[in-house]
Coordinates of C-alpha atoms and ligand atoms in Angstrom, one line a residue:
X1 CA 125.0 108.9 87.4
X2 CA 122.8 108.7 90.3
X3 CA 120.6 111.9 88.9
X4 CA 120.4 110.6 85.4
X5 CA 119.4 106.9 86.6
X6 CA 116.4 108.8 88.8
X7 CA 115.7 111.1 86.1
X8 CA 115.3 107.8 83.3
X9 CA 113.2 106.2 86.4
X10 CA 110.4 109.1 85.3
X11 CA 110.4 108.2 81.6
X12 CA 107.4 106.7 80.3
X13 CA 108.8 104.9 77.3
X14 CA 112.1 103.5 79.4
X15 CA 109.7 102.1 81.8
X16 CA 107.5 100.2 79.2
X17 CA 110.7 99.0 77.0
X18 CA 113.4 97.9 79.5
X19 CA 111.1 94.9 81.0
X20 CA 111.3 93.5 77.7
X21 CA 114.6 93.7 77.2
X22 CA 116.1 90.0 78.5
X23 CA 119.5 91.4 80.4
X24 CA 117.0 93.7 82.1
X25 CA 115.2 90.5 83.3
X26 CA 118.4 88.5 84.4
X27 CA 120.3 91.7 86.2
X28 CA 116.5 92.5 88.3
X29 CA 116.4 89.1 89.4
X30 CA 119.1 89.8 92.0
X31 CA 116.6 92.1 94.1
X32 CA 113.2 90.5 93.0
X33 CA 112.8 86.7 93.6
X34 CA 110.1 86.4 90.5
X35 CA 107.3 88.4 88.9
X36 CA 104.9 86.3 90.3
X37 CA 102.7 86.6 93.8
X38 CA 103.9 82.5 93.9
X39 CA 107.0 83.9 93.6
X40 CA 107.0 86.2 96.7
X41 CA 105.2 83.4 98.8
X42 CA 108.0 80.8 98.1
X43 CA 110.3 83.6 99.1
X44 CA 108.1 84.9 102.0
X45 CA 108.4 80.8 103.4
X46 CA 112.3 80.5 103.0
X47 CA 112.9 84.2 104.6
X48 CA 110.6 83.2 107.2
X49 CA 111.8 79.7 108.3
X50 CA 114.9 81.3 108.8
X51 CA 113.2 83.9 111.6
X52 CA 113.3 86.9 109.4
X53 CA 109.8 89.0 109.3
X54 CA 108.4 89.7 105.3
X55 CA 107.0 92.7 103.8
X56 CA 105.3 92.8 100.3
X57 CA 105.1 95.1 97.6
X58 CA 103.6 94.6 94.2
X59 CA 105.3 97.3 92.2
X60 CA 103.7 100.1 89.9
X61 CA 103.1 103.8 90.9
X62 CA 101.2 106.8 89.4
X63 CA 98.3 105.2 88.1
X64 CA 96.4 106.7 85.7
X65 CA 92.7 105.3 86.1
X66 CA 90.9 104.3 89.0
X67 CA 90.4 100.9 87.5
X68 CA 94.0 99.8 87.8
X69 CA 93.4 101.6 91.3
X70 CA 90.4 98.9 92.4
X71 CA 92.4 96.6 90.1
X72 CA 95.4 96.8 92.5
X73 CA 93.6 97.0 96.0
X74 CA 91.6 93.8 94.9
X75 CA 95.2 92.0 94.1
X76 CA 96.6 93.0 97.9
X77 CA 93.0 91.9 99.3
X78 CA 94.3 88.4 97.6
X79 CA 97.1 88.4 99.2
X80 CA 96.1 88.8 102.6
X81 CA 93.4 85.5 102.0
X82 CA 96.2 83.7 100.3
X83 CA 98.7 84.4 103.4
X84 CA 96.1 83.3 106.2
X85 CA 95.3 80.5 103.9
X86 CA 99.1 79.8 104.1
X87 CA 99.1 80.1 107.8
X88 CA 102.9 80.5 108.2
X89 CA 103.6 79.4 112.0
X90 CA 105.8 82.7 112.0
X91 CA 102.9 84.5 111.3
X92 CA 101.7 87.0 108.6
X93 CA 103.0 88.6 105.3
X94 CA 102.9 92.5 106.1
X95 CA 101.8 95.0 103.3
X96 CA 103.4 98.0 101.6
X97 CA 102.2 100.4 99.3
X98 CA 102.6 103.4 97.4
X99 CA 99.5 105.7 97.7
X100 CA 100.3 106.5 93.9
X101 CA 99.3 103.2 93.2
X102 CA 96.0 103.2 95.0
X103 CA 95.2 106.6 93.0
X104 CA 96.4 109.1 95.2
X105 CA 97.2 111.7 92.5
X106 CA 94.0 110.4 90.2
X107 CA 91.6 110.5 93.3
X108 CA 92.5 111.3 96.7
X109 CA 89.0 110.0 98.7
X110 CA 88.9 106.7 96.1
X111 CA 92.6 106.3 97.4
X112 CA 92.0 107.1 101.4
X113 CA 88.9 104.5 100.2
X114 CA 91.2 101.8 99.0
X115 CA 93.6 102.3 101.9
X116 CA 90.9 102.4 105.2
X117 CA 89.6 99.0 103.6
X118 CA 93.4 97.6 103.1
X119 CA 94.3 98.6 106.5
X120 CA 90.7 97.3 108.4
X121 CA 91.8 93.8 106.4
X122 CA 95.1 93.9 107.9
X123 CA 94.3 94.8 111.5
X124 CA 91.3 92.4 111.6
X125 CA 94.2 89.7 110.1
X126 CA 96.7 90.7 112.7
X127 CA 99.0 92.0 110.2
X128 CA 100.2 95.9 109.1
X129 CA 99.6 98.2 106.5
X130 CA 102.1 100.3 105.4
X131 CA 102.6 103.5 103.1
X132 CA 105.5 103.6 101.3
X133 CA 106.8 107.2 100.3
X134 CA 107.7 108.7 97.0
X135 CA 108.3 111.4 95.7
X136 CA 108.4 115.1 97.3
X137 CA 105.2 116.4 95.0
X138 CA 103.5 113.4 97.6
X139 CA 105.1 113.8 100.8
X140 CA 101.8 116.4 102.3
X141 CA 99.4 114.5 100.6
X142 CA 101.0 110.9 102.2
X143 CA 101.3 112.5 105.7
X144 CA 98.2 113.4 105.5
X145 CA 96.6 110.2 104.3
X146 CA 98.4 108.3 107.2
X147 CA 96.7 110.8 109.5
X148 CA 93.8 109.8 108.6
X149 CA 94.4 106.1 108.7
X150 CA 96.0 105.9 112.1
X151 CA 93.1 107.5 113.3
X152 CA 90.6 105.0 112.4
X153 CA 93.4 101.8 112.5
X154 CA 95.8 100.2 114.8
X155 CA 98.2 98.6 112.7
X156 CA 99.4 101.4 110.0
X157 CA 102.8 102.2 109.1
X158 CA 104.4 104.9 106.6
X159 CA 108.2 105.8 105.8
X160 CA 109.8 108.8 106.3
X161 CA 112.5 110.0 104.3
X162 CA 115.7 111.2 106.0
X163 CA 116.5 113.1 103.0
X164 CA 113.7 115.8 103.4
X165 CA 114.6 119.0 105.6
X166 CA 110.5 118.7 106.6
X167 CA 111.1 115.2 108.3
X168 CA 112.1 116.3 111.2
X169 CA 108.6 118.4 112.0
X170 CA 106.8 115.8 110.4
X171 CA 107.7 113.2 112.9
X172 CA 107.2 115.4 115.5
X173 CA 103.7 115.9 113.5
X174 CA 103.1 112.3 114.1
X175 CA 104.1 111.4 117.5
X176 CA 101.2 111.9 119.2
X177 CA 99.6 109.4 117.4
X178 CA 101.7 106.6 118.4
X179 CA 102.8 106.0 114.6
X180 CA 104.9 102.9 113.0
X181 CA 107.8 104.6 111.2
X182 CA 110.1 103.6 108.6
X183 CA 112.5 105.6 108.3
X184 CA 114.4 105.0 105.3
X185 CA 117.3 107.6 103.5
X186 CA 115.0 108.4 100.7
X187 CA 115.2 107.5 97.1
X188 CA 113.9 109.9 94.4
X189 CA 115.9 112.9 93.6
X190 CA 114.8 116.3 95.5
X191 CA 116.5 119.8 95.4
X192 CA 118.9 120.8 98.0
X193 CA 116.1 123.8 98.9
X194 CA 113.9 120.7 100.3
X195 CA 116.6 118.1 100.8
X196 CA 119.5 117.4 102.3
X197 CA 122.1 116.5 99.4
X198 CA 125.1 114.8 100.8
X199 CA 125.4 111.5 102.2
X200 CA 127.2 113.0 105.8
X201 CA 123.8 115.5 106.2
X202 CA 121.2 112.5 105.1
X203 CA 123.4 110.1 107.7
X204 CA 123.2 112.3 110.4
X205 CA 119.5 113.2 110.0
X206 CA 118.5 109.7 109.9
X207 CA 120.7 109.2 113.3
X208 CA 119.0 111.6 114.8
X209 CA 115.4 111.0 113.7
X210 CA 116.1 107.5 114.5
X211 CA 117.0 108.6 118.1
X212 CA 114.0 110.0 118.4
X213 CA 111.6 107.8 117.6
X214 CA 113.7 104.9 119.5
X215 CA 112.7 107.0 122.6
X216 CA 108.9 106.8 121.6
X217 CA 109.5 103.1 120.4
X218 CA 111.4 103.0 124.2
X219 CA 108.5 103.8 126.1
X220 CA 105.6 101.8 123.6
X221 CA 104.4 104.6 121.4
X222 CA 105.6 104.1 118.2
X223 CA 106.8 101.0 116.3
X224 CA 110.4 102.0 115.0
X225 CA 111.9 100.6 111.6
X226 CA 115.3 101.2 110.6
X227 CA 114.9 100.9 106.9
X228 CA 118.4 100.8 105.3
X229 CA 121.4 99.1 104.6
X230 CA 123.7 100.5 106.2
X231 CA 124.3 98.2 109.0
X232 CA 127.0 101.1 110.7
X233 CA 124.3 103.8 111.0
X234 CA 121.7 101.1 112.4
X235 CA 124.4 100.5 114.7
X236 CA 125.3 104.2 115.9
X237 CA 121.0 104.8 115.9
X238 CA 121.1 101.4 118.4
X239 CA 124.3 102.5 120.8
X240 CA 122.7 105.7 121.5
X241 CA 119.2 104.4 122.4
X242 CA 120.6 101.6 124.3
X243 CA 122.6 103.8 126.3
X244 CA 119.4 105.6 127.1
X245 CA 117.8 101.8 128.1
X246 CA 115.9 101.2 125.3
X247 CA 115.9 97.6 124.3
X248 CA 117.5 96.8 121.1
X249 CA 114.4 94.8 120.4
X250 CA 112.3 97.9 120.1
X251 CA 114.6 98.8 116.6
X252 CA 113.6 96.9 113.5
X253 CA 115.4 96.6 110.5
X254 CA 113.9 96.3 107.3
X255 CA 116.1 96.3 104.6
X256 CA 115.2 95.1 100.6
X257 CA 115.5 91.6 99.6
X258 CA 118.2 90.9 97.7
X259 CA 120.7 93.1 99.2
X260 CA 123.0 92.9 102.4
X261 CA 120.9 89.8 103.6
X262 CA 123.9 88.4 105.3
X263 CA 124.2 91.3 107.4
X264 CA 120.2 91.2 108.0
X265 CA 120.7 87.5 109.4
X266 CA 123.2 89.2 111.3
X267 CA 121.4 92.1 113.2
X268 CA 118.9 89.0 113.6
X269 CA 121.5 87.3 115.6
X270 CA 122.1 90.4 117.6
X271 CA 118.8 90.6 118.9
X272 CA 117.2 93.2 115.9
X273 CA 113.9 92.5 114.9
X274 CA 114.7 91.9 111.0
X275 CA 112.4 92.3 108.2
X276 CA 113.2 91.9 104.3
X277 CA 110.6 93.9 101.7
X278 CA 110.2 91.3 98.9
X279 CA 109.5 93.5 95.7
X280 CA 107.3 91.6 93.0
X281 CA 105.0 91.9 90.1
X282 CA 106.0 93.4 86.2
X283 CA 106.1 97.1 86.5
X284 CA 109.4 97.1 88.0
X285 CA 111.5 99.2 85.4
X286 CA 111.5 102.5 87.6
X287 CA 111.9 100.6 90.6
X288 CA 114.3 98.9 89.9
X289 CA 116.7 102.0 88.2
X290 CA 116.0 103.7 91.7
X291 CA 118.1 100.4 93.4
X292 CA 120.4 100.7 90.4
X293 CA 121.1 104.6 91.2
X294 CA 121.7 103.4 94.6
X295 CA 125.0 102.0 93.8
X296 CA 126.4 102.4 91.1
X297 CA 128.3 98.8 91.3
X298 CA 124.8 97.3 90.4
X299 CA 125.3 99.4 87.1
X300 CA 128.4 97.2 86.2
X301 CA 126.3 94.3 87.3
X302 CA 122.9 95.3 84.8
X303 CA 125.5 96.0 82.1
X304 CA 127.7 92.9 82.5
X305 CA 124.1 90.1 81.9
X306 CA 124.7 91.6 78.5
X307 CA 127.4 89.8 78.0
X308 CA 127.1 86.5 76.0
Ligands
LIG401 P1 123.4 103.6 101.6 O1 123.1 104.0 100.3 O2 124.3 104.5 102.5 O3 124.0 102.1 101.6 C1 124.4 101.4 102.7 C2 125.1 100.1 102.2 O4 124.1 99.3 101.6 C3 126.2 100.3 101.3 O5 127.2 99.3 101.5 C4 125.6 100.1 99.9 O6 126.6 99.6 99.0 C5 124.6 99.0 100.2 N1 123.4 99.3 99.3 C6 122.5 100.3 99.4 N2 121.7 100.2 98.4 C7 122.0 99.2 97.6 C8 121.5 98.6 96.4 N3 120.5 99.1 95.8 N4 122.2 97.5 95.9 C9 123.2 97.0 96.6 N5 123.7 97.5 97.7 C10 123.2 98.6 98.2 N6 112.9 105.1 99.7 C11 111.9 106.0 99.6 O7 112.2 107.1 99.1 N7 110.7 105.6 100.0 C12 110.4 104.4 100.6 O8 109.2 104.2 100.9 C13 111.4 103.5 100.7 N8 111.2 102.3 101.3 C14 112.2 101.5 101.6 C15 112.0 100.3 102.4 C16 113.1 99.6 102.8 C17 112.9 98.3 103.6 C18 114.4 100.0 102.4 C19 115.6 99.2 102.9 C20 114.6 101.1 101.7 C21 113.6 101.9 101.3 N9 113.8 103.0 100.5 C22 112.7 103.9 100.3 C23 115.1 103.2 99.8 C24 116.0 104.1 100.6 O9 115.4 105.4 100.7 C25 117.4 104.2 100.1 O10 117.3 104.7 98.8 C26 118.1 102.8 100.0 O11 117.8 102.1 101.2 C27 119.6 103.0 99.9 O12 120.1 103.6 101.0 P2 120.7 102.9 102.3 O13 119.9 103.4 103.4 O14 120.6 101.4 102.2 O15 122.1 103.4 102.6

């Protein structure tokens, strides 16, 4: 189920067709508070006034001209004006991209382009940038950008997939530079030559990973995001760094909005730093069958709004 769902994520005509389709519209509304960047504010202010940090995406990947490229870094550019203008007293919206979205694939220097202007906004704005991670064929090529970003930048982020055998030396790749990590599980479907395929050897990757950079986060050099939803791990990550005297409030959480908020609300309580990613925008067909693949009760769910 999980590999067909991520394999109909890929398909062109799927994605153009199911956002049409109304019971596609009900059943995404459970992770996406509206298609509109209104909609993502109004959500931004309740998430907020109840103490919880926001991230935004604007959904859509692999573009294919560098038009829709400019067209998308002008529509974040917007955001970041419409948020100071917004002026939230707990502070700013922060940003999340996929680098196939900004033309990584269609043109690497228009993309690093799009992203060392994105990321100079957000520092000068007191807010972070971050790059999202997809797919395996973009893992060097993202690691790379982010290089090259948190070089120039203080306030970049990207997520790391605990999924991917390479992780591991890519985090040590990145250390020195004091990064922001999010490590999430991972998402797209990768071959057990590059990938770890079972949810025990994925677990105890991301334990250990997040160990690790809990002890850079520990001493101030790196900015540590636990991004999952699987409040048990977060635990185990947060017993073991506190038992080497790292503050729990050096371990965000981010999780995806929509899902598990009760027990985001509740690491809040416990002292975790808590971010939701707020999803928005119309291109969410492959998206959104990624979240479906990652359970397959939300299957049922999809199935069951086309019922009368
Ligand atoms: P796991 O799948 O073990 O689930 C833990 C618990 O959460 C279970 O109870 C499960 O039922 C529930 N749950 C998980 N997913 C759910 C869903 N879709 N609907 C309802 N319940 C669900 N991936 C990637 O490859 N690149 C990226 O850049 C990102 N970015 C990202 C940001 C943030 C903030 C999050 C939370 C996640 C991502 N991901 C991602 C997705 C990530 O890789 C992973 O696929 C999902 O988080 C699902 O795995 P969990 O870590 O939640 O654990």
């Amino acid at each position: 189920m999980r590999s067909l769902l991520l394999w109909m994520a890929k398909d062109q005509r799927l994605r153009e067709t199911l956002p049409r389709m109304p019971f596609a519209q009900r059943a995404v509304r459970r992770f996406m508070p509206g298609e509109r960047l209104e909609d993502a504010f109004a959500a931004a202010d309740r998430l907020q006034d109840e103490g919880l940090g926001v991230l935004f995406t604007h959904l859509g990947e692999n573009v294919t001209s560098l038009a829709e490229a400019e067209a998308v870094a002008a529509h974040y550019g917007s955001v970041m004006e419409q948020d100071r203008a917004r002026a939230h007293p707990r502070g700013r919206v922060e940003i999340s991209i996929k680098p196939t979205q900004l033309g990584l694939v269609r043109d690497p220097d228009a993309c690093l382009a799009h992203c060392d202007e994105l990321a100079r906004r957000c520092a000068a704005s007191g807010t972070w940038f971050w790059l999202d991670m997809e797919g395996s064929d973009h893992t060097e090529a993202t690691v790379r950008l982010y290089e090259r970003l948190a070089a120039e930048h203080a306030r970049v982020g990207i997520a790391l997939q605990a999924y991917l055998r390479r992780t591991a030396a890519d985090v040590q790749r990145l250390l020195p530079l004091r990064p922001a990590i999010r490590l999430v599980k991972g998402a797209y479907d990768e071959p057990g030559t590059i990938a770890y395929r079972s949810k025990t050897a994925v677990d105890a990757n991301f334990q250990a990973l997040g160990v690790v950079i809990a002890q850079a986060a520990g001493r101030g050099e790196a900015r540590l995001a636990l991004g999952t939803h699987d409040s048990e791990l977060i635990e185990r990550v947060s017993a073991i760094a506190e038992a080497g005297g790292i503050e729990r409030s050096a371990l965000e959480v981010h999780m995806l909005y929509g899902i598990r908020t009760d027990e985001l609300r509740r690491l809040r309580d416990a002292g975790y730093p808590a971010f939701s990613l707020v999803a928005y925008g119309d291109a969410w067909s492959a998206w959104y069958m990624r979240r479906l693949a990652e359970r397959p009760a939300n299957v049922v769910f999809a199935l069951r709004q086309l019922l009368p």
